[in-house]
Each structure stands twice: as C-alpha cells, then as structure tokens.
Amino acid sequence: MSKSDYVIVGSNVAAVGAIDGIRRHDKKSSILTISYESLGSYSKAMLADYIKGSNSQWLEYRGKDYFKKMGVDCLFGRRVTAIKADKSVLTTDNGEEVSYKKLLLGVGGVPFKPAIKGAEGKELVFTFTDLFDAEKIREALPRFDSAVVIGAGFTGTEIAYTLNKLNKKVTVVELGDRVLVKALDPKSSEIAESLMKGEGIEFYLNDTVEEIAGSSEITGVSLKSGKFVPCQAVITAIGVIPNGALIKDTQIKFDRGLDVDDYMCTSVPNVYGAGDVVKATDITDGQKRSLPLWPLAFQQGLVAGINMAGVKYPYAGGLPMNSLKFLKVPILSAGITTPPDASYETISVSDPKGTFYRSLILKEGRLKGFVTIGEVDGAGVLTGLIRSKADISGIKTRLLNKKKIGLMQMPREWRNRIFTRRDETDYHD
Amino acid sequence: MKKVIIVEDYCIACYNCEVACVASHSRSEDPIKAYKREGLRGRTNAVVEVASPLAFSSMCRHCKHPWCMDACISGAIQRLDNGIVYLDEERCVGCWGCVVGCPYGAAHPNLDGERKHAFKCDLCIKRLDAGLNPACVEACPNKALLYDETIEVREEVRT
Ligand SMILES: Cc1cc2nc3c(=O)[nH]c(=O)nc-3n(C[C@H](O)[C@H](O)[C@H](O)COP(=O)(O)OP(=O)(O)OC[C@H]3O[C@@H](n4cnc5c(N)ncnc54)[C@H](O)[C@@H]3O)c2cc1C
Ligand code: SF4
Ligand code: SF4
C-alpha cells in the first residue's frame, strides 16, 4: 500500500487550488494527486478550442512542471474506484490501495443525461464535459453535417456556436422559454439569442427532444411539440450534476452534492471537498447549492487546502460570475441577474441597436447582480461592489450613465484605501 | 511589496502615464509608432479616469489574492514569486473572466485586433529587472504616481 499525507482525487482546477493552499502553509508533507485523465490539470472551459483543432497541450491549465514544482506526486490515467473513509484508504482501478491522512475530493461533475428514447446504441450521441467527450466529437466531425444540441445553457450554446463555426447546421432545443436562463435576464437572453441566430444557429424554445430517430445512424429528433428536426448528431448539454459515484457507498454525506461546512470539510473530519462536486454557499442569498463555475472551484480548492494544512480559514461563499466567451459582442454577468421578487430593484440602460445593454439588480441599496453587454471594460468594479455589500444608492445611476465603469464612480474614501493601503482581496490566512 | 501608489489629489490628467505605458509595452518603444503603426491605441494598462476636477490614473493593484487569477480559465494569469500578477497575452483566450473578476477594473478586454485577449499592468517587469521604476511612475510630472511600499506596510514598520 502506498501512503501520502495529502491525497487529492481529481487534478483539475479545484485540485490546483488545493495544492496552492496546502503549499502556502505546508511545504514538506507529501501530496499525491490522482486523475483518470492523462493530461493532469486542463481547462474544461477550453474544450471548444480542442474541438476546433488545437492540440491538447493548449488546454493545459498550469505548465507541465506545475506538479513537480509544487512537490506533488501524480497518478494520472488511474481511476479511484472506492473510498474506505473509516480506514483512510482509497482503491484504484488496478486494485492498488493508497492511504492518506487528509483527502480532498475534487472529482467535479458529471453530465446530466435525461432519458431520451432512441439514444441508446447510436454512435453520434454525445455529451460535452470532459476531454474524452471533446475527443469523440472531434473525431466524429467528418461524419455529420447537422446537429441538434439539447440545452441552451453555457455549454449548450458554446458547443452549438463551435459546431456552427465548423460549418455544421445547428439547432438548439431548450425546455425553458429563453437561452442562458441561469446567467442572464430576459432582455439580455433575447440579445444573446439574436446574436446567435445572426450566426445561423436555430432555436426551439419551450420544447424538448422526445425521441432520437433512426437505427444506428440518426435521422433526426422528434420534439415534444410534434416537430421533427432532421439531423445526424445529437449533443446533450443540459448541465452537470455533482459527481457522487465514489461517495455513494461511504459514510461521507452526499445529497445531490457533497456536503461541506464553512471550512470545506465534509461530514468526515479528514475528508474535504471543492469544486463542481460540492454544494457551496452562494454569496447572493446565503443558500447552499451546486455552482459549477471555474473561479469558485479554484477558490474552494484554495480554502480547502489552507484548512487541510491546519490553518482554520472559512470560505466566504461564492459569487456566480459568467462571461459568454465565444460571441463577438461580449456578455458578462455576476450575482442575481433576474430579480426573484418585488423587493429587488432593477435599473437598466440600452441602446436601440441592441449592442449595448446594462442592468443592475439592487436590494436595499446594495448591488446584488448585473448584466453588461457590449461595454464590459471595468465590469469587475461592479462585481467588487456586490462582494463589498456597500450601499450604492447614491451612485447607482452613475454606474449606468458611463459606458466604461471605473473607480471614478466609487466613493473617494473607498477608492483611496485601495490606491494606497489595504489589499482587500487578500485571503488573510 | 512595492506597488504603484496613486495620489489622486496630485493628478492633473496630463495622460503622460498612458503614453509612457503604451510606449514601454510596444515593440518600437516609440509612442508615435506604438499608437499609429502597432495599433496600440486603447491598449494602455494605466488608465486615466477624469471627471474634472477629479482625475487619477489607475492600474492593477497586484493583489495578494488576485481574483483575476481565480477566474482565469487558461492559466494565463499567475502570481509570480516576486508578487507581480502577470498576464501572459499569448496564453490568454479572451474569455473575459478576469474582466468580470477584477474588483478594480484593471484587467481590460482587447476586443479588436486579430486575436481577442485581455491585458493588464505587469508593473513594467522588464524595467524593474533593469533597476528602473515603472514607466508610468517615471513619466508622471507631478508625483501623482509613486513606486513605493504601500501605506499598510509603511504603517507596520512604524508600529
Ligand atoms: C465545455 C465547458 C465549458 C465551460 N466553460 C466555463 C466558463 O467559461 N467559465 C466557467 O466559470 N466555468 C466553465 N465551465 C465549468 C468549469 O469547467 C468547471 O466549473 C470546473 O472545471 C470545475 O473544476 P473541478 O476541479 O471541480 O472539476 P473538473 O474540472 O470536472 O475535474 C474533475 C477531476 O476529477 C477527476 N476524477 C473524477 N472522478 C475520478 C475518479 N473516480 N478517479 C480519479 N479521478 C477522477 C477528473 O479526471 C478530473 O481531473 C465549463 C465546463 C465545460 C464542460
Ligand atoms: S487585475 Fe485586478 S484582481 Fe488582478 S491583480 Fe490586478 S487589481 Fe488584482
Ligand atoms: S481573458 Fe485571458 S487572461 Fe483573462 S481570464 Fe480569460 S484567459 Fe485568463
């Protein structure tokens, strides 16, 4: 049996955050990271580039020598198959056992796959969440000219856009009444949809795929509305759910997401979790939910690592941040973008051409979220205002007036503190 | 760590910092060529904000915990051992994660040009290596920009 002080299952962004966190306070102890993927840390958010033809090294999130530089042992291409939390031992798919003092589960999410009639046994049905998926889609590219994408969220619209750029005819089917419902408000959804339509992507909203037609080769999909859309490939991109496969048969608490406390510790004292696998606190309403977003996975990993190294450091909660990275017109948002009830105030501005739009959501004078389209430089200032929970009633219209957002709009005292003093973004661990 | 300290009371909105920044981040290191031929207009890392009579030049604060780095999906942004938060424009894929993440609006999107990418202040890393001050600091005629320890550190020294 091999032994390591810290064992990390997963080697992506949550794992990298944790390694950074551990090494801030513990330079000596041994760290082992295990991932069934061969690339080590890579960017899932860049998978579209891979489908478009870039080589896999381009996806590497930290340089090849990152793990070595951090003094981390790697077991890549190996899947963990079981955890015995009572004995602090893991088993891998070649039957070897690894014991740990502290364990981090950074196993990410798995694609949510609805049961669709006719999906089984067809080759050109894909998901789009890891490098294996991207590889399969890339290899199959010469074999289809048209595709239906199920889901108009971030990954759905991204793969739709990518395939469209590769000259495929793409139709997106979405159960909800608008695109990118999690990240945008109705008006910005409409703008995003029309931008994508302008590129030649078709949308069926308020609809869903009931059956994939054809034998081994797909002929099309029939929709709930009765329509039939001819196509040769289908990609389900409805989202990811926390990956509970490893955790199900253990005493580690998992309920539609790994339960972690403020210190990213699970119900078992020496087992921690971070990233897409956990239910984390959403800063906007204090509720715990699965927030599968890159920056949050990094931050949670970092905080988990700091705590694993023995420094008690609470997680401040995550703020959802989104950027629609593929469109020519940039679209950014953070926090609550669609007000849940009448206690929220919405102010917005747009130009008639539809290339500039900004909306701010406030509650009791404090910024809770925003969307900005077209003009995005300085948008992070708004994100900072959400985090700082400062009363902005006095300056809110100024944040709409200016096209570029800047520190100019901030109270002088707040600004000068940043210019000269405290580094307020610091994790004071 | 030493940073560029911004003294807004002294800024007279002369834009010398912007010109110096562009020039020092250009191939030619010549402001006219940089603006006219290298297409670096609007590509300055130090940005003068003006609402007369108030003005100041703001740029990356090289945060100890950089939110821009957390958000960077490509690994283009990393905090170097010397504390400089460095954005490698070649690695950047233009996802604007840093733009939405930076609370000071100091990571900027370059939307034009052949390749989309973000850019931000690198504290003139090359000049520092050569023992010089950041270009904006050097160019400021009014000492509205200083390259110094932050007040926080200076206070710690005093107590
Ligand atoms: C196509 C796509 C585009 C995206 N774009 C964005 C974006 O623009 N912005 C954004 O914020 N987020 C984006 N995301 C989401 C973002 O990629 C995730 O939030 C992030 O990758 C989560 O990181 P993680 O480390 O928690 O998990 P993952 O990145 O999912 O990594 C999981 C790790 O666990 C390993 N693993 C799992 N099970 C086992 C096992 N049993 N044994 C061994 N190893 C195991 C895997 O090999 C992998 O290393 C995107 C996601 C996808 C799929
Ligand atoms: S770009 Fe912004 S978040 Fe990043 S180090 Fe600079 S000031 Fe901090
Ligand atoms: S725009 Fe570039 S530097 Fe900024 S977060 Fe995205 S990849 Fe990183």
XYZ file of C-alpha atoms and ligand atoms in Angstrom:
657
model
C 0.000 0.000 0.000
C 1.332 3.429 -0.895
C 0.985 6.316 1.523
C 0.661 10.038 1.222
C -0.068 12.797 3.732
C -2.491 14.516 1.410
C -4.324 12.724 -1.357
C -6.330 14.669 -3.917
C -8.778 12.878 -6.179
C -9.027 14.971 -9.327
C -6.324 17.126 -10.802
C -8.214 19.997 -12.318
C -8.828 23.496 -11.076
C -10.216 22.571 -7.633
C -7.184 20.338 -7.116
C -4.760 23.036 -8.260
C -6.395 25.495 -5.852
C -5.956 22.963 -3.051
C -2.302 22.337 -3.886
C -1.681 26.098 -3.854
C -3.494 26.302 -0.495
C -1.662 23.389 1.122
C 1.743 24.584 -0.031
C 1.204 28.046 1.408
C 1.390 26.521 4.849
C 2.959 23.117 4.449
C 5.988 22.901 2.227
C 7.121 19.468 3.370
C 4.352 16.878 3.593
C 3.729 14.574 0.668
C 0.867 15.268 -1.731
C -0.490 12.804 -4.266
C -2.996 13.704 -6.954
C -4.959 11.045 -8.830
C -6.932 11.566 -12.010
C -8.281 9.161 -14.598
C -7.411 11.676 -17.269
C -3.935 11.731 -18.683
C -3.466 15.437 -19.090
C -3.309 16.388 -15.414
C -4.782 19.834 -14.980
C -6.506 21.122 -18.068
C -9.185 23.630 -18.815
C -12.612 22.195 -19.463
C -13.648 25.706 -20.334
C -11.305 25.497 -23.329
C -12.635 22.232 -24.730
C -14.255 24.079 -27.608
C -10.765 25.068 -28.782
C -9.826 21.408 -28.820
C -12.817 20.525 -30.969
C -11.794 23.314 -33.311
C -8.425 21.610 -33.723
C -5.970 22.981 -31.173
C -3.609 20.419 -29.687
C -4.244 19.109 -26.207
C -1.212 20.896 -24.702
C -3.012 24.169 -25.387
C -5.598 23.149 -22.769
C -3.053 22.679 -20.008
C -4.076 24.923 -17.163
C -0.733 25.100 -15.403
C 2.514 24.283 -17.161
C 3.751 20.697 -17.380
C 6.123 21.262 -14.498
C 3.495 22.643 -12.110
C 3.046 19.453 -10.105
C 6.766 18.893 -9.925
C 7.424 22.457 -8.869
C 4.870 22.096 -6.086
C 6.357 18.784 -4.985
C 3.259 16.795 -5.874
C 3.273 13.140 -6.943
C 0.918 12.295 -9.784
C -1.060 9.221 -10.660
C -2.632 10.114 -13.984
C -4.672 7.708 -16.066
C -5.859 5.963 -12.903
C -9.410 5.953 -11.633
C -10.244 5.797 -7.953
C -12.888 3.115 -7.545
C -13.607 3.074 -3.815
C -13.031 5.031 -0.630
C -12.841 3.429 2.792
C -13.234 6.571 4.839
C -13.130 4.714 8.173
C -9.670 3.344 7.324
C -8.483 6.404 5.325
C -7.744 4.250 2.322
C -8.548 4.528 -1.401
C -8.597 1.830 -4.046
C -7.671 2.474 -7.671
C -8.808 0.622 -10.775
C -5.697 -1.552 -10.863
C -6.513 -2.787 -7.373
C -3.843 -0.784 -5.576
C -4.519 0.867 -2.263
C -3.454 4.335 -1.200
C -3.689 5.590 2.345
C -3.970 9.234 3.305
C -4.037 11.482 6.342
C -6.169 14.117 4.612
C -8.242 13.615 1.496
C -9.662 16.140 -0.947
C -12.443 15.172 -3.309
C -12.183 17.389 -6.360
C -13.952 14.965 -8.651
C -16.028 17.551 -10.465
C -19.375 16.997 -12.083
C -20.908 14.528 -14.481
C -23.201 15.468 -17.338
C -26.876 15.307 -16.523
C -28.356 12.897 -19.027
C -32.120 12.800 -19.403
C -33.594 9.510 -20.559
C -34.362 10.032 -24.224
C -35.998 7.354 -26.303
C -33.711 6.086 -29.011
C -30.485 7.463 -27.516
C -29.041 4.036 -26.805
C -26.883 2.338 -29.397
C -26.383 5.377 -31.597
C -22.844 6.460 -32.243
C -23.305 10.153 -32.816
C -24.910 10.970 -29.469
C -22.540 12.969 -27.285
C -22.117 14.807 -24.037
C -19.679 17.702 -23.675
C -17.981 17.795 -20.275
C -14.519 16.349 -20.478
C -11.642 15.754 -22.838
C -12.912 12.281 -23.774
C -16.189 13.833 -24.927
C -14.372 16.519 -26.877
C -12.138 13.910 -28.473
C -15.146 11.849 -29.555
C -16.888 14.871 -31.043
C -13.708 15.962 -32.804
C -13.137 12.528 -34.321
C -16.741 12.333 -35.483
C -16.721 15.762 -37.167
C -16.279 14.393 -40.720
C -19.267 12.126 -40.183
C -22.009 14.697 -39.660
C -23.180 17.946 -41.224
C -26.026 18.765 -38.892
C -26.555 18.517 -35.155
C -29.175 19.106 -32.516
C -27.928 20.447 -29.210
C -30.162 19.813 -26.207
C -29.897 22.655 -23.706
C -29.276 26.369 -24.194
C -27.124 26.944 -21.126
C -23.448 27.763 -21.176
C -22.096 24.513 -22.534
C -25.009 24.038 -24.924
C -24.633 27.424 -26.540
C -20.855 27.025 -26.597
C -20.911 23.707 -28.430
C -23.650 24.996 -30.748
C -21.549 28.002 -31.616
C -18.431 25.885 -32.089
C -20.120 23.427 -34.437
C -21.706 26.282 -36.332
C -18.234 27.765 -36.871
C -17.190 24.361 -38.221
C -19.909 24.683 -40.868
C -22.436 22.345 -39.291
C -26.098 23.168 -39.334
C -27.021 23.512 -35.664
C -30.384 23.572 -33.928
C -30.677 24.154 -30.183
C -33.650 22.755 -28.269
C -34.354 24.260 -24.855
C -37.052 23.375 -22.360
C -37.124 26.859 -20.843
C -38.528 29.916 -22.544
C -35.157 31.578 -23.106
C -31.446 30.944 -23.513
C -28.835 31.124 -20.735
C -31.537 31.440 -18.130
C -29.129 30.986 -15.199
C -26.767 33.764 -16.186
C -28.934 36.350 -17.938
C -32.161 38.304 -17.516
C -34.922 38.122 -20.160
C -33.720 41.126 -22.130
C -30.089 40.028 -22.300
C -31.221 36.478 -23.133
C -33.034 37.935 -26.093
C -29.925 39.815 -27.195
C -27.746 36.704 -26.843
C -30.270 34.633 -28.765
C -30.494 37.096 -31.606
C -26.702 37.326 -31.815
C -26.519 33.544 -32.149
C -29.379 33.458 -34.633
C -27.446 36.018 -36.631
C -24.671 33.443 -36.905
C -27.098 30.909 -38.309
C -27.980 28.852 -35.222
C -31.650 27.875 -34.906
C -33.539 27.688 -31.624
C -36.605 25.799 -30.437
C -37.564 27.148 -27.023
C -40.258 25.754 -24.690
C -39.600 22.431 -26.275
C -37.663 19.248 -25.716
C -36.375 16.202 -27.555
C -38.634 13.195 -27.043
C -37.044 10.705 -29.335
C -33.946 10.298 -31.428
C -34.973 8.696 -34.691
C -33.024 6.287 -36.875
C -31.311 2.992 -36.334
C -27.554 3.182 -35.728
C -27.444 6.311 -37.872
C -29.505 9.227 -36.628
C -32.104 10.666 -38.994
C -33.417 13.384 -36.744
C -35.161 14.134 -33.479
C -38.841 14.462 -32.705
C -39.765 17.232 -30.324
C -42.460 17.389 -27.692
C -44.268 19.989 -29.769
C -44.610 17.417 -32.530
C -41.991 18.937 -34.802
C -39.326 16.804 -36.405
C -35.822 18.205 -36.822
C -33.624 16.283 -39.257
C -30.039 15.898 -38.021
C -27.145 13.474 -37.936
C -25.760 14.070 -34.454
C -27.153 14.929 -31.027
C -25.291 16.599 -28.168
C -26.885 16.727 -24.728
C -25.639 19.723 -22.777
C -28.180 20.233 -20.051
C -25.604 20.828 -17.383
C -23.549 18.930 -14.888
C -24.511 17.428 -11.565
C -22.070 16.769 -8.704
C -20.175 13.542 -9.277
C -21.300 11.284 -6.451
C -20.150 7.966 -7.900
C -17.289 7.483 -5.462
C -19.072 8.870 -2.458
C -22.383 6.994 -2.601
C -21.212 3.922 -0.693
C -19.326 5.760 2.021
C -20.369 7.500 5.222
C -19.459 10.849 3.655
C -22.660 12.873 3.415
C -23.811 13.471 -0.129
C -27.225 14.742 -1.105
C -27.333 15.990 -4.682
C -23.907 17.383 -3.961
C -21.133 16.847 -1.460
C -21.985 18.484 1.852
C -19.195 20.695 3.164
C -19.002 23.096 6.096
C -17.528 26.608 6.098
C -14.050 25.075 6.078
C -14.790 22.907 3.031
C -14.750 19.837 5.274
C -17.233 17.024 4.660
C -19.121 15.098 7.337
C -15.949 13.016 7.821
C -13.285 15.117 9.614
C -10.248 14.442 7.423
C -12.119 14.473 4.113
C -12.571 17.754 2.241
C -14.346 18.704 -0.954
C -14.130 21.515 -3.517
C -15.322 22.432 -6.978
C -18.203 21.123 -9.036
C -18.751 18.158 -6.701
C -19.796 20.259 -3.677
C -22.778 22.272 -2.638
C -21.267 25.609 -1.729
C -22.633 28.772 -0.212
C -23.882 31.235 -2.790
C -22.927 34.720 -1.580
C -26.004 36.335 -3.120
C -28.545 34.607 -0.877
C -26.535 32.548 1.582
C -28.082 29.313 0.277
C -26.048 26.208 -0.419
C -26.210 24.913 -3.949
C -24.152 23.385 -6.696
C -22.372 26.218 -8.518
C -20.296 24.606 -11.242
C -18.095 27.538 -12.119
C -14.394 27.778 -12.683
C -13.448 30.671 -10.332
C -15.431 29.160 -7.486
C -13.805 25.766 -7.949
C -10.395 27.422 -7.647
C -11.326 29.436 -4.555
C -12.966 26.487 -2.823
C -9.916 24.370 -3.563
C -7.645 27.049 -2.141
C -9.682 27.364 1.049
C -9.899 23.577 1.415
C -6.129 23.346 1.000
C -5.462 26.029 3.609
C -7.685 24.192 6.085
C -6.176 20.830 5.246
C -2.795 22.289 6.091
C -4.135 23.062 9.546
C -4.946 26.774 9.306
C -8.589 27.406 10.127
C -9.879 29.631 7.381
C -13.555 30.000 6.482
C -14.851 30.083 2.923
C -16.503 33.411 2.277
C -19.014 31.926 -0.166
C -19.002 32.009 -3.906
C -20.327 34.658 -6.214
C -21.570 33.302 -9.542
C -19.714 35.045 -12.367
C -20.256 34.397 -16.021
C -18.827 35.511 -19.286
C -20.104 34.391 -22.636
C -16.710 33.936 -24.158
C -17.435 32.964 -27.752
C -19.615 35.774 -29.114
C -18.166 38.784 -30.881
C -20.146 41.064 -28.586
C -19.001 40.365 -25.033
C -21.623 39.488 -22.418
C -20.725 39.446 -18.736
C -22.817 38.910 -15.636
C -22.469 38.239 -11.939
C -24.728 37.555 -8.979
C -28.503 37.692 -9.285
C -29.461 38.713 -12.791
C -33.215 38.113 -12.684
C -34.857 39.550 -9.557
C -36.658 36.754 -7.684
C -39.301 39.020 -6.101
C -40.522 42.590 -5.804
C -38.110 43.506 -3.022
C -35.412 43.878 -5.651
C -34.967 46.983 -7.744
C -33.847 46.791 -11.360
C -32.358 49.678 -13.289
C -31.147 49.312 -16.829
C -29.994 51.112 -19.923
C -29.662 50.005 -23.523
C -29.098 51.467 -26.930
C -31.617 50.860 -29.691
C -29.157 48.865 -31.803
C -29.045 46.246 -29.082
C -25.272 46.217 -28.892
C -25.107 47.922 -25.504
C -27.135 46.850 -22.531
C -26.559 47.054 -18.812
C -28.844 46.146 -15.973
C -28.223 46.365 -12.255
C -30.167 44.485 -9.604
C -30.269 46.093 -6.173
C -31.781 45.275 -2.835
C -31.925 47.821 -0.014
C -29.459 49.988 -1.879
C -26.897 47.236 -2.286
C -25.836 45.738 -5.580
C -26.843 42.084 -5.930
C -26.076 41.418 -9.548
C -25.628 42.808 -13.036
C -25.507 42.045 -16.720
C -23.474 44.086 -19.120
C -23.319 43.632 -22.890
C -21.135 45.425 -25.385
C -19.299 47.655 -22.932
C -17.573 45.391 -20.453
C -14.331 47.166 -19.559
C -14.315 47.743 -15.824
C -17.255 45.406 -15.189
C -15.317 43.808 -12.347
C -15.825 47.018 -10.360
C -19.491 46.002 -10.193
C -18.500 42.511 -9.056
C -16.413 44.137 -6.338
C -19.408 46.221 -5.267
C -21.532 43.094 -4.903
C -18.852 41.493 -2.742
C -18.288 44.549 -0.585
C -22.054 44.903 0.090
C -21.601 48.684 0.108
C -24.627 50.964 -0.093
C -24.586 52.310 -3.630
C -27.937 54.102 -3.735
C -26.098 57.390 -4.178
C -24.057 56.278 -7.162
C -26.276 53.758 -8.914
C -27.324 55.934 -11.824
C -23.707 56.875 -12.426
C -22.953 53.200 -12.961
C -25.407 53.237 -15.833
C -24.517 56.606 -17.285
C -20.933 55.916 -18.055
C -20.254 53.417 -20.742
C -16.989 52.408 -19.163
C -17.278 51.595 -15.497
C -14.455 52.865 -13.376
C -13.296 53.635 -9.893
C -14.275 57.232 -10.621
C -17.822 56.365 -9.693
C -16.787 54.993 -6.315
C -16.770 56.927 -3.070
C -13.421 58.665 -2.631
C -12.650 57.056 0.687
C -13.191 53.561 -0.728
C -11.023 54.311 -3.712
C -8.144 55.823 -1.792
C -7.971 52.903 0.532
C -7.290 50.703 -2.493
C -4.857 53.143 -4.029
C -2.664 53.366 -1.001
C -3.442 50.807 1.615
C -5.051 47.516 2.374
C -5.084 44.814 -0.148
C -8.717 43.935 0.353
C -8.771 40.998 -1.977
C -6.323 39.113 0.182
C -7.223 35.834 1.775
C -5.875 36.627 5.219
C -4.811 33.134 6.013
C 5.793 44.522 -1.774
C 6.327 47.769 -3.636
C 3.400 48.913 -5.721
C 2.326 51.941 -7.697
C 0.666 54.238 -5.226
C -1.915 56.585 -6.681
C -2.247 60.070 -5.207
C -5.391 61.394 -6.801
C -5.004 64.918 -5.389
C -1.869 65.423 -7.452
C -3.153 64.090 -10.773
C -3.641 66.771 -13.404
C -4.905 64.466 -16.164
C -1.911 65.033 -18.415
C -2.017 61.434 -19.687
C 1.765 61.137 -19.635
C 1.423 57.827 -17.786
C -0.744 56.361 -20.543
C 1.689 57.392 -23.250
C 4.660 56.059 -21.305
C 2.835 52.795 -20.623
C 1.962 52.217 -24.253
C 5.455 53.127 -25.403
C 7.140 50.846 -22.935
C 4.864 47.938 -23.897
C 5.370 48.431 -27.616
C 7.870 46.810 -29.927
C 9.296 50.104 -31.108
C 9.262 51.699 -27.631
C 8.319 54.830 -29.530
C 4.976 56.394 -28.650
C 4.083 57.619 -32.124
C 4.873 54.329 -33.798
C 3.135 52.444 -30.994
C -0.110 54.363 -31.426
C -0.063 54.771 -35.188
C 1.582 51.639 -36.524
C 1.393 48.995 -33.844
C -2.284 49.610 -33.246
C -1.819 50.082 -29.516
C -4.384 52.870 -29.217
C -6.653 51.948 -26.329
C -4.185 49.374 -25.113
C -2.825 51.152 -22.091
C -2.555 49.332 -18.765
C -2.645 52.536 -16.739
C -5.919 54.325 -17.415
C -6.545 57.958 -16.547
C -10.072 58.479 -15.328
C -11.318 62.064 -15.369
C -14.388 63.822 -14.004
C -12.950 67.281 -13.785
C -11.534 68.484 -11.430
C -11.043 64.953 -10.163
C -8.609 62.755 -12.043
C -6.407 59.780 -11.346
C -4.551 57.077 -13.171
C -5.444 53.567 -12.118
C -3.880 50.233 -12.878
C -3.553 46.720 -11.497
C -3.015 46.543 -7.734
C -1.114 43.242 -7.920
C -3.365 41.790 -5.282
C -2.015 39.275 -2.839
C -5.062 37.239 -3.640
C -5.836 38.111 -7.253
C -9.474 37.494 -8.162
C -8.482 37.779 -11.808
C -6.249 34.741 -11.412
C -9.036 32.681 -9.818
C -11.208 33.448 -12.800
C -8.618 32.752 -15.465
C -9.601 29.564 -17.277
C -6.413 29.256 -19.313
C -3.818 29.758 -16.614
C -2.637 32.874 -18.438
C -2.684 34.835 -15.191
C -0.303 33.759 -12.497
C 1.160 35.366 -9.443
C 4.923 35.313 -9.759
C 7.216 34.692 -6.809
C 8.026 38.407 -6.646
C 4.326 39.228 -6.165
C 3.694 40.519 -9.672
C 0.418 39.285 -11.092
C 1.387 38.541 -14.663
C -0.970 38.059 -17.604
C 0.550 36.123 -20.480
C -1.264 37.533 -23.509
C -0.164 34.587 -25.665
C -1.862 32.089 -23.351
C -4.999 34.204 -22.940
C -8.106 33.007 -24.780
C -10.194 36.137 -24.295
C -12.866 34.675 -22.027
C -13.096 37.923 -20.004
C -13.148 36.030 -16.717
C -10.525 38.399 -15.383
C -12.501 41.409 -16.613
C -15.569 40.379 -14.623
C -13.417 39.244 -11.691
C -11.126 42.210 -11.057
C -12.763 44.492 -8.468
C -10.720 47.451 -9.652
C -11.482 47.202 -13.332
C -7.790 46.747 -14.021
C -7.953 43.801 -16.424
C -9.058 45.100 -19.795
C -10.517 43.343 -22.829
C -8.837 43.818 -26.185
C -11.796 43.203 -28.431
C -10.370 44.458 -31.705
C -7.320 43.084 -33.377
C -6.851 39.654 -34.869
C -6.899 37.774 -31.601
C -9.106 38.556 -28.650
C -7.104 38.768 -25.453
C -7.050 40.599 -22.162
C -4.277 42.873 -20.968
C -3.264 44.460 -17.696
C -0.395 46.168 -15.914
C 2.686 43.983 -15.376
C 4.367 46.629 -13.227
C 6.856 47.018 -16.099
C 8.518 43.802 -15.107
C 11.349 44.314 -17.588
C 12.096 47.795 -16.311
C 12.078 46.584 -12.701
C 14.557 43.874 -13.632
C 16.775 46.589 -15.071
C 16.548 48.564 -11.843
C 14.170 51.178 -13.242
C 10.809 52.363 -11.966
C 7.550 51.512 -13.780
C 7.175 53.727 -16.855
C 4.020 55.476 -15.618
C 5.717 56.452 -12.372
C 8.735 57.751 -14.215
C 6.578 59.774 -16.604
C 4.331 61.443 -14.035
C 5.424 65.081 -13.785
C 3.516 65.657 -10.577
C 4.367 62.679 -8.385
C 0.766 61.524 -8.531
C 2.168 58.046 -9.047
C 4.796 56.668 -6.699
C 6.541 53.344 -6.702
C 6.746 52.514 -3.032
C 5.721 50.187 -0.269
C 2.005 50.506 0.398
C 0.921 52.657 3.334
C -0.142 49.460 5.011
C 3.421 48.201 5.070
C 4.822 51.579 5.995
C 2.478 51.739 8.988
C 3.504 48.285 10.054
C 7.107 49.427 10.061
C 6.219 52.347 12.300
C 4.339 50.352 14.944
C -17.380 22.786 -22.071
C -17.301 23.505 -20.773
C -17.114 24.888 -20.758
C -17.022 25.570 -19.552
N -16.825 26.930 -19.567
C -16.752 27.599 -18.395
C -16.533 29.017 -18.370
O -16.397 29.677 -19.400
N -16.490 29.635 -17.167
C -16.631 28.951 -16.009
O -16.586 29.551 -14.935
N -16.809 27.618 -15.998
C -16.878 26.925 -17.163
N -17.055 25.565 -17.132
C -17.161 24.896 -15.828
C -15.773 24.590 -15.269
O -15.010 23.938 -16.239
C -15.890 23.760 -14.013
O -16.552 24.514 -13.022
C -14.534 23.314 -13.464
O -13.855 22.540 -14.388
C -14.698 22.528 -12.169
O -13.455 22.095 -11.732
P -13.273 20.849 -10.773
O -11.815 20.787 -10.498
O -14.225 20.931 -9.652
O -13.742 19.582 -11.605
P -13.368 19.027 -13.031
O -12.734 20.068 -13.871
O -14.606 18.395 -13.517
O -12.268 17.923 -12.735
C -12.587 16.705 -12.132
C -11.339 15.913 -11.937
O -11.634 14.736 -11.242
C -11.083 13.633 -11.892
N -11.886 12.460 -11.471
C -13.236 12.363 -11.364
N -13.584 11.154 -10.884
C -12.443 10.484 -10.661
C -12.134 9.188 -10.161
N -13.074 8.343 -9.784
N -10.839 8.832 -10.096
C -9.852 9.664 -10.480
N -10.080 10.892 -10.937
C -11.357 11.303 -11.029
C -11.091 14.021 -13.338
O -10.173 13.281 -14.084
C -10.675 15.470 -13.226
O -9.282 15.583 -13.045
C -17.138 24.858 -18.334
C -17.311 23.475 -18.351
C -17.393 22.791 -19.554
C -17.568 21.310 -19.540
S -6.061 42.649 -12.349
Fe -7.356 43.263 -10.660
S -7.677 41.403 -9.433
Fe -5.923 41.029 -10.799
S -4.172 41.530 -9.513
Fe -4.705 43.361 -10.723
S -6.069 44.547 -9.403
Fe -5.951 42.473 -8.521
S -9.460 36.805 -20.675
Fe -7.487 35.732 -20.792
S -6.340 36.371 -19.000
Fe -8.489 36.925 -18.686
S -9.355 35.198 -17.563
Fe -9.742 34.787 -19.741
S -7.982 33.584 -20.418
Fe -7.401 34.485 -18.459
